[in-house]
Short mmCIF file of C-alpha atoms and ligand atoms in Angstrom, two decimals:
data_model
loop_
_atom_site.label_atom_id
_atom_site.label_comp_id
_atom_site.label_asym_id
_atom_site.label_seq_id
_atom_site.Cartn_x
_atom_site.Cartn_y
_atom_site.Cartn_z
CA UNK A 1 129.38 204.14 24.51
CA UNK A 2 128.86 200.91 26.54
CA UNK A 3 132.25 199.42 28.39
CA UNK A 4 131.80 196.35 26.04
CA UNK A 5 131.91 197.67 22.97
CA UNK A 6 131.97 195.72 19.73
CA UNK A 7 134.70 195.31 17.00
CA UNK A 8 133.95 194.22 13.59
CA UNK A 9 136.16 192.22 11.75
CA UNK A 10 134.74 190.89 9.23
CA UNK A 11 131.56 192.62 7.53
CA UNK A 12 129.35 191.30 4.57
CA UNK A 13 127.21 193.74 3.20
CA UNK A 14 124.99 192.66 0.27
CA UNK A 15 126.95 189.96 -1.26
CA UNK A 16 125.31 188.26 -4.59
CA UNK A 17 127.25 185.30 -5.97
CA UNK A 18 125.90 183.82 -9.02
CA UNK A 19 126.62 180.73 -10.78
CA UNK A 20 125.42 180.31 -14.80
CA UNK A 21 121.50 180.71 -13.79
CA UNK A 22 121.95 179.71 -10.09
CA UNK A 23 121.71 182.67 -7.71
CA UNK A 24 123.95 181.57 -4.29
CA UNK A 25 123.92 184.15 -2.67
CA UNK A 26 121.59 186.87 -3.78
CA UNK A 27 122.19 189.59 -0.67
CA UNK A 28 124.15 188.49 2.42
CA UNK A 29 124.70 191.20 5.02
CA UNK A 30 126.69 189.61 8.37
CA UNK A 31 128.90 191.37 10.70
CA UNK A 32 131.72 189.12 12.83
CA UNK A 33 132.61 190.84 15.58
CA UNK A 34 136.19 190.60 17.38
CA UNK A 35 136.15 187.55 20.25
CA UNK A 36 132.78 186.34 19.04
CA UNK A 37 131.53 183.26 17.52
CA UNK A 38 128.69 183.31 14.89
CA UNK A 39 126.94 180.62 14.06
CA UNK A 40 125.76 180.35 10.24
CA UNK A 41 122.92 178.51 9.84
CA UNK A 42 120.38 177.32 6.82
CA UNK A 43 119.10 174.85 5.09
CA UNK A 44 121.20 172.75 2.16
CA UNK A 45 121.67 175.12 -0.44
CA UNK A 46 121.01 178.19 1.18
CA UNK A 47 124.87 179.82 0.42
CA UNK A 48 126.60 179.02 3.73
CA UNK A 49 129.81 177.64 1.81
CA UNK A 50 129.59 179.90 -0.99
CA UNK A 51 129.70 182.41 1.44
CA UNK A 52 132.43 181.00 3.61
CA UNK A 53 134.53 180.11 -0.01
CA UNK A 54 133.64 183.83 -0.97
CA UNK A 55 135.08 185.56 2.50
CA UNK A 56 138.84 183.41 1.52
CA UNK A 57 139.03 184.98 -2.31
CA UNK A 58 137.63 181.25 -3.56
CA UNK A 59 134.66 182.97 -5.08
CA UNK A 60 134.38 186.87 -6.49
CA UNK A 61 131.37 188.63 -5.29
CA UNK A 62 129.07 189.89 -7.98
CA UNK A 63 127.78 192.75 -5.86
CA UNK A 64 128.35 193.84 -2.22
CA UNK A 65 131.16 194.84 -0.15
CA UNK A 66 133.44 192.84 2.23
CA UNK A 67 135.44 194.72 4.77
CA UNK A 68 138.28 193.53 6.91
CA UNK A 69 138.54 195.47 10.20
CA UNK A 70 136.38 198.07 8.49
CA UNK A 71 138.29 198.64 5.01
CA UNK A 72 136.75 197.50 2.15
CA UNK A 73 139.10 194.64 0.52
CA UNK A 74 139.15 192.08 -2.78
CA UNK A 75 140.46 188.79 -1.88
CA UNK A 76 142.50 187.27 -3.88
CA UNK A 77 142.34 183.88 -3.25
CA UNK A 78 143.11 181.23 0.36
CA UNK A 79 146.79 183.03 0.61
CA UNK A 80 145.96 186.35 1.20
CA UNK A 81 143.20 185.49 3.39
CA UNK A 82 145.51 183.75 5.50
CA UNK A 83 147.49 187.20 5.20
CA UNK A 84 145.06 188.97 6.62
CA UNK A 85 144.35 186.34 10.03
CA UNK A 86 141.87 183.95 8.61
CA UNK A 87 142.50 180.46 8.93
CA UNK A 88 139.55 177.95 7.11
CA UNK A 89 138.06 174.25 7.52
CA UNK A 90 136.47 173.91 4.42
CA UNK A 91 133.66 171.24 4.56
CA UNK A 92 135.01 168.97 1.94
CA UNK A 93 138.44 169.21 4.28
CA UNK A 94 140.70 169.43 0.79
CA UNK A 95 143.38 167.02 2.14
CA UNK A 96 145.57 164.69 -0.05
CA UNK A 97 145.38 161.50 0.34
CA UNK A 98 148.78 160.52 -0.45
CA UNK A 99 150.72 162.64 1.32
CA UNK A 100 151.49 162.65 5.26
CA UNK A 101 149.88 164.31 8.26
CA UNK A 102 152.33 166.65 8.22
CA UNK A 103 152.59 167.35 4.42
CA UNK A 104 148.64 168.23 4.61
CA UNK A 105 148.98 170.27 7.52
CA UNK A 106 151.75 172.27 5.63
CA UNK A 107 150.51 172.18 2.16
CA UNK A 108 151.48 175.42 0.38
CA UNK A 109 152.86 177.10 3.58
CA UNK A 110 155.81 174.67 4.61
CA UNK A 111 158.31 176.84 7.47
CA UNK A 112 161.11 177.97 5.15
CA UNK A 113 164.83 178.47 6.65
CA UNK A 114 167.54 179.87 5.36
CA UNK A 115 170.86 177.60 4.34
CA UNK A 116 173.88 179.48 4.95
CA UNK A 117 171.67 181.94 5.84
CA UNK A 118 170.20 182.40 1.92
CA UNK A 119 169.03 179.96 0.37
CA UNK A 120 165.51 178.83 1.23
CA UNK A 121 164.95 175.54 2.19
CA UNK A 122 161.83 173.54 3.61
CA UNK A 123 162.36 172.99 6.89
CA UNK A 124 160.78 169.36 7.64
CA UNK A 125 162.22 168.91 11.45
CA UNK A 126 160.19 172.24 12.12
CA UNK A 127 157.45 171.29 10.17
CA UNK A 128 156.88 168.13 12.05
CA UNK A 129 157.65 169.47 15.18
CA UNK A 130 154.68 171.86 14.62
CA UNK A 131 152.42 170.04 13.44
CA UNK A 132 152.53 167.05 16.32
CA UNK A 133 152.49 170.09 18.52
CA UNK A 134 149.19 171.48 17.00
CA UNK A 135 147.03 168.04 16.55
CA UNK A 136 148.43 167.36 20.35
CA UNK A 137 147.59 170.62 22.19
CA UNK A 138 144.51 171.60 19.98
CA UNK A 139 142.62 168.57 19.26
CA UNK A 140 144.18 166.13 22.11
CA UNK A 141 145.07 163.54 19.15
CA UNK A 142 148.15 161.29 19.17
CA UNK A 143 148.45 161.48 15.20
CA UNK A 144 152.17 159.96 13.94
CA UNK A 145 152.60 163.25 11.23
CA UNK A 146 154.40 160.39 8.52
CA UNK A 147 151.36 158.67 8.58
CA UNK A 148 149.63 159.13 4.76
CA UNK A 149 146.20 160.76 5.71
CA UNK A 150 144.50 157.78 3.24
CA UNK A 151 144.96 155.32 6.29
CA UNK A 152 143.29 157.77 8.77
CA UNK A 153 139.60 157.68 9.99
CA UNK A 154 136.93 160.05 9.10
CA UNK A 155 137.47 161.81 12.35
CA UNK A 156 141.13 161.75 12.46
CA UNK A 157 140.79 163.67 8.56
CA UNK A 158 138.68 165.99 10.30
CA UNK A 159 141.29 166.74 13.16
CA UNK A 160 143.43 167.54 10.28
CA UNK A 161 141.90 169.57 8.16
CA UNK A 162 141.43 171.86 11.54
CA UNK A 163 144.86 171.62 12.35
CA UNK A 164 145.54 172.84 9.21
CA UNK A 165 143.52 176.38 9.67
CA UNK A 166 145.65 176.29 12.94
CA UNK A 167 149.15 176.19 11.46
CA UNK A 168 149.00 180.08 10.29
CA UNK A 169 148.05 181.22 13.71
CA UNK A 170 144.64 182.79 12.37
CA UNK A 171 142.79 185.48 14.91
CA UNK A 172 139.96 184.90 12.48
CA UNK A 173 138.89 181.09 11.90
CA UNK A 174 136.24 179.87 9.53
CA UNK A 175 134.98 176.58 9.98
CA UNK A 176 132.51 174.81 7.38
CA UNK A 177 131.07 172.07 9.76
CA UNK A 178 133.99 170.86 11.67
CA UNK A 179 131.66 168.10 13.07
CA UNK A 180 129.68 166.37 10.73
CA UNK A 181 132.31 163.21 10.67
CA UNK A 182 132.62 163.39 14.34
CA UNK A 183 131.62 161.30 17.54
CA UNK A 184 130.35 162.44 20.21
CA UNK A 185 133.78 162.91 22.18
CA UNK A 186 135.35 164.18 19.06
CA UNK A 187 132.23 167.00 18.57
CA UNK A 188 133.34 167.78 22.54
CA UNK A 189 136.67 168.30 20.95
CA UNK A 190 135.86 170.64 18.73
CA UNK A 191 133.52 172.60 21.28
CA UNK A 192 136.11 172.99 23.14
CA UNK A 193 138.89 174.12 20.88
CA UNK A 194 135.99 177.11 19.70
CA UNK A 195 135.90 178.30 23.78
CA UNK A 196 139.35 178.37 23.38
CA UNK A 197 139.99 180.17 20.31
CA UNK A 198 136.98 182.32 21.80
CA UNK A 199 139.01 182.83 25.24
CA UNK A 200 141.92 184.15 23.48
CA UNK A 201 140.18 186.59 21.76
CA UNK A 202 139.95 184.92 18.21
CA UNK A 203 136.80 185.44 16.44
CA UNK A 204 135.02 182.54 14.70
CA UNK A 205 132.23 182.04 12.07
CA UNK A 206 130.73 178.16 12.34
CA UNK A 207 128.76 176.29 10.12
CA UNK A 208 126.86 173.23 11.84
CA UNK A 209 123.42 171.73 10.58
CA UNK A 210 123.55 170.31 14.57
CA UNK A 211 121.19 172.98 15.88
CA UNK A 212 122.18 171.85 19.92
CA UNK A 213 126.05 172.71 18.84
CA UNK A 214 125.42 175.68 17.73
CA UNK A 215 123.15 176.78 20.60
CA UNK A 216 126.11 175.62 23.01
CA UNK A 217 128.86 176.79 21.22
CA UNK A 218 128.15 180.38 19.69
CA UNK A 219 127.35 183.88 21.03
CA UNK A 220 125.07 184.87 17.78
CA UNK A 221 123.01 182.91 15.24
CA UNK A 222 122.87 184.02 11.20
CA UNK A 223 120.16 182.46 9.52
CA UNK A 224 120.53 182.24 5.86
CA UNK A 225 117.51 181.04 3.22
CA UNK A 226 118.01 180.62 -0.52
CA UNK A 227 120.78 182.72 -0.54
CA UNK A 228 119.92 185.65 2.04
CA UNK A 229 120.43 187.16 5.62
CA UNK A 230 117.05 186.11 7.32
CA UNK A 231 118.33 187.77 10.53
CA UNK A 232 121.31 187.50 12.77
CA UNK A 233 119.96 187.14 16.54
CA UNK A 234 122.23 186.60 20.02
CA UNK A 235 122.06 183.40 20.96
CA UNK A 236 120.63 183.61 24.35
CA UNK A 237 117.61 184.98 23.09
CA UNK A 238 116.45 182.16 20.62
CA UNK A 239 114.82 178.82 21.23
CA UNK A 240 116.10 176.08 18.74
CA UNK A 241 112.17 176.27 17.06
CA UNK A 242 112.78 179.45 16.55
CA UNK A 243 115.96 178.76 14.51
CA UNK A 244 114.08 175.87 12.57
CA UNK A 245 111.52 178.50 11.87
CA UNK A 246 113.59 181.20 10.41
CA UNK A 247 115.58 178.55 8.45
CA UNK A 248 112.19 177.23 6.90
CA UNK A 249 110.23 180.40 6.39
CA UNK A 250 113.39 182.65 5.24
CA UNK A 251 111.40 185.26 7.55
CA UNK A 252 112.65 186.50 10.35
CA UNK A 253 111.04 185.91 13.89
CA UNK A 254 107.70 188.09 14.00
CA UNK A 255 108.10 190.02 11.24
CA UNK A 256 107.56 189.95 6.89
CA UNK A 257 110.74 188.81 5.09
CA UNK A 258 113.78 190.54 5.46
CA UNK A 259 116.14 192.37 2.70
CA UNK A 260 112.51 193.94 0.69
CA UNK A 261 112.02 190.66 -1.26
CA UNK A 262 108.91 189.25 -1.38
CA UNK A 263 110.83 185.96 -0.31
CA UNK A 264 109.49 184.41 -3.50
CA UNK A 265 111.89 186.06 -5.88
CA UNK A 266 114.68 183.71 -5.38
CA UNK A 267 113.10 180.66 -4.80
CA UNK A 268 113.00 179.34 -8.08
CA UNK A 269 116.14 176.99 -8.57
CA UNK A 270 115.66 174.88 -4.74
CA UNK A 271 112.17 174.85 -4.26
CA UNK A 272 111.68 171.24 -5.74
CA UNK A 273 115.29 170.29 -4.64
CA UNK A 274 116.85 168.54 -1.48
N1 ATP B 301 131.01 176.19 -7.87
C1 ATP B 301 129.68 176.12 -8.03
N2 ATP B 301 129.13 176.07 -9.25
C2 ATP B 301 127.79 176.02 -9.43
N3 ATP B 301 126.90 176.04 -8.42
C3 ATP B 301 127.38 176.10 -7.18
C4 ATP B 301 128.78 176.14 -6.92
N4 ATP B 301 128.96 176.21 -5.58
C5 ATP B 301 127.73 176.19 -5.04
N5 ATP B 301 126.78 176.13 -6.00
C6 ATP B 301 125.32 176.15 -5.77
O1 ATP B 301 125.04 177.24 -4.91
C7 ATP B 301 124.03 176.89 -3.97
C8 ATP B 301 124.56 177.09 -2.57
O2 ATP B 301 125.51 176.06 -2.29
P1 ATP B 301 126.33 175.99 -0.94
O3 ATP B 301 127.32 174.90 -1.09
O4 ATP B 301 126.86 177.34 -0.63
O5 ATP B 301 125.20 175.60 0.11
P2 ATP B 301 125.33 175.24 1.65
O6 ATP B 301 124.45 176.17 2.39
O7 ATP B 301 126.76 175.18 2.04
O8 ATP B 301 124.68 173.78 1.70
P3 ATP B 301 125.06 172.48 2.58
O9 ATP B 301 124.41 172.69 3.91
O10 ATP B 301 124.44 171.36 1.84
O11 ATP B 301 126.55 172.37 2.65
C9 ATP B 301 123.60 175.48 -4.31
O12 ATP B 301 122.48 175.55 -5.15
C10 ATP B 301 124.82 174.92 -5.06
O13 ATP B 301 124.45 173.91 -5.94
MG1 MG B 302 127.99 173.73 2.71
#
């Protein structure tokens, strides 16, 4: 055994997710390892949010096995995966418009207290509290948390909807690109929120179609085509053509394509597509 050995977390092994005749994912193998951050990569189409909607209990696998910290488990939906550590940025963000900051940082999980000690009520002071706390420390954004989200930019939403994964205190974050509203300071944000979460030991899957984030910001690549693992790869070792190759192909680097198919077989329903 080497001193730094490896903890999975979160394993996918063969996933298939079909919809009517459309095959999503047709076999998606992925290991995320504890204080790591995997980058998910692939073309439009090729499963990456099915995947990500299928690790939170969104989406039932047809086939294959997902294990949390080794045991095989069902999700039932967004709640229990925040039960179990994971806290998600889903790419369309989900916010409402009409409420406030806060609300949508809170919304479904509000801090309860008890009155006289019983009965349950929301507690709002808290809530707010938290919630300037998170956008402030996290992000570095001055949000007001009354302010409805409707008035708030693109990248301001964003900020949100990843303060939002935050509020659980997740060891396990999923984020379905965090960036693609963002500047360039904001992207630097985000960067640097994933070295933190990575410095304290949480362990990260990110989605980003920005090829030069990805590079900089995770510690292993998993390429995904048409619905399947092409390969997973460290980082280090891969050029960004490479990448672009594997994504393209659906074969991995030097070799026939991966998981027996012929990498025909699933073609069918995005070859003419996007
Ligand atoms: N709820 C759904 N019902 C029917 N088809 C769906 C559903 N969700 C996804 N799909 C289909 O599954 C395939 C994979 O979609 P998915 O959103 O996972 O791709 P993606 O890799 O996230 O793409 P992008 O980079 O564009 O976000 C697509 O063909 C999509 O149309
Ligand atoms: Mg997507």
């Amino acid at each position: 055994m080497t001193v730094t050995e490896t903890k999975p977390r979160i394993e996918v092994a063969g996933v298939q997710k079909r919809f009517g005749t459309v095959e999503a994912l047709s076999d998606v193998s992925l290991t995320l390892n504890e204080g790591e951050v995997l980058g998910l990569v692939g073309d439009n189409g090729a499963g990456k949010s099915t995947l990500i909607k299928t690790l939170v209990g969104i989406h039932q696998p047809d086939a294959g096995e997902i294990r949390f910290d080794g045991e095989a488990v069902t999700i039932d939906g967004p709640k229990h995966a925040r039960t179990l550590g994971v806290g998600t940025v889903y790419q369309d963000l989900a916010l409402v418009d009409e409420l406030s900051v806060a609300e949508n940082l809170f919304l479904g999980r509000k801090p309860v207290r008890k009155l006289g000690g019983v009965l349950p009520v929301i507690d709002e002071r808290t809530m707010a509290e938290r919630a300037e706390r998170i956008l402030r420390e996290r992000l570095d954004i001055e949000l007001d948390p009354d302010t409805p989200v409707e008035y708030l930019s693109g990248g301001e939403r964003q900020a949100i909807a990843i303060g939002r994964a935050l509020v659980t205190d997740p060891d396990i974050v999923l984020l379905d690109e965090p960036t693609s509203a963002l500047s360039k300071a904001a992207v630097e944000r985000v960067e640097q929120l994933v070295q933190q979460l990575k410095a304290s030991g949480h362990s990260v899957i990110i989605i980003d179609h920005n090829l030069e984030e990805v590079r900089s910001m995770t510690d292993r690549i998993t390429v995904l085509f048409q619905g399947r693992t092409v390969d997973t790869l460290e980082t280090a070792a891969v050029s960004r053509d490479d990448i672009v190759s594997m994504m393209v192909s659906g074969k991995p680097l030097g070799g026939p394509a991966n998981n027996g198919a012929d990498g025909q077989s699933s073609a069918t329903q995005h070859s003419t597509s996007d």
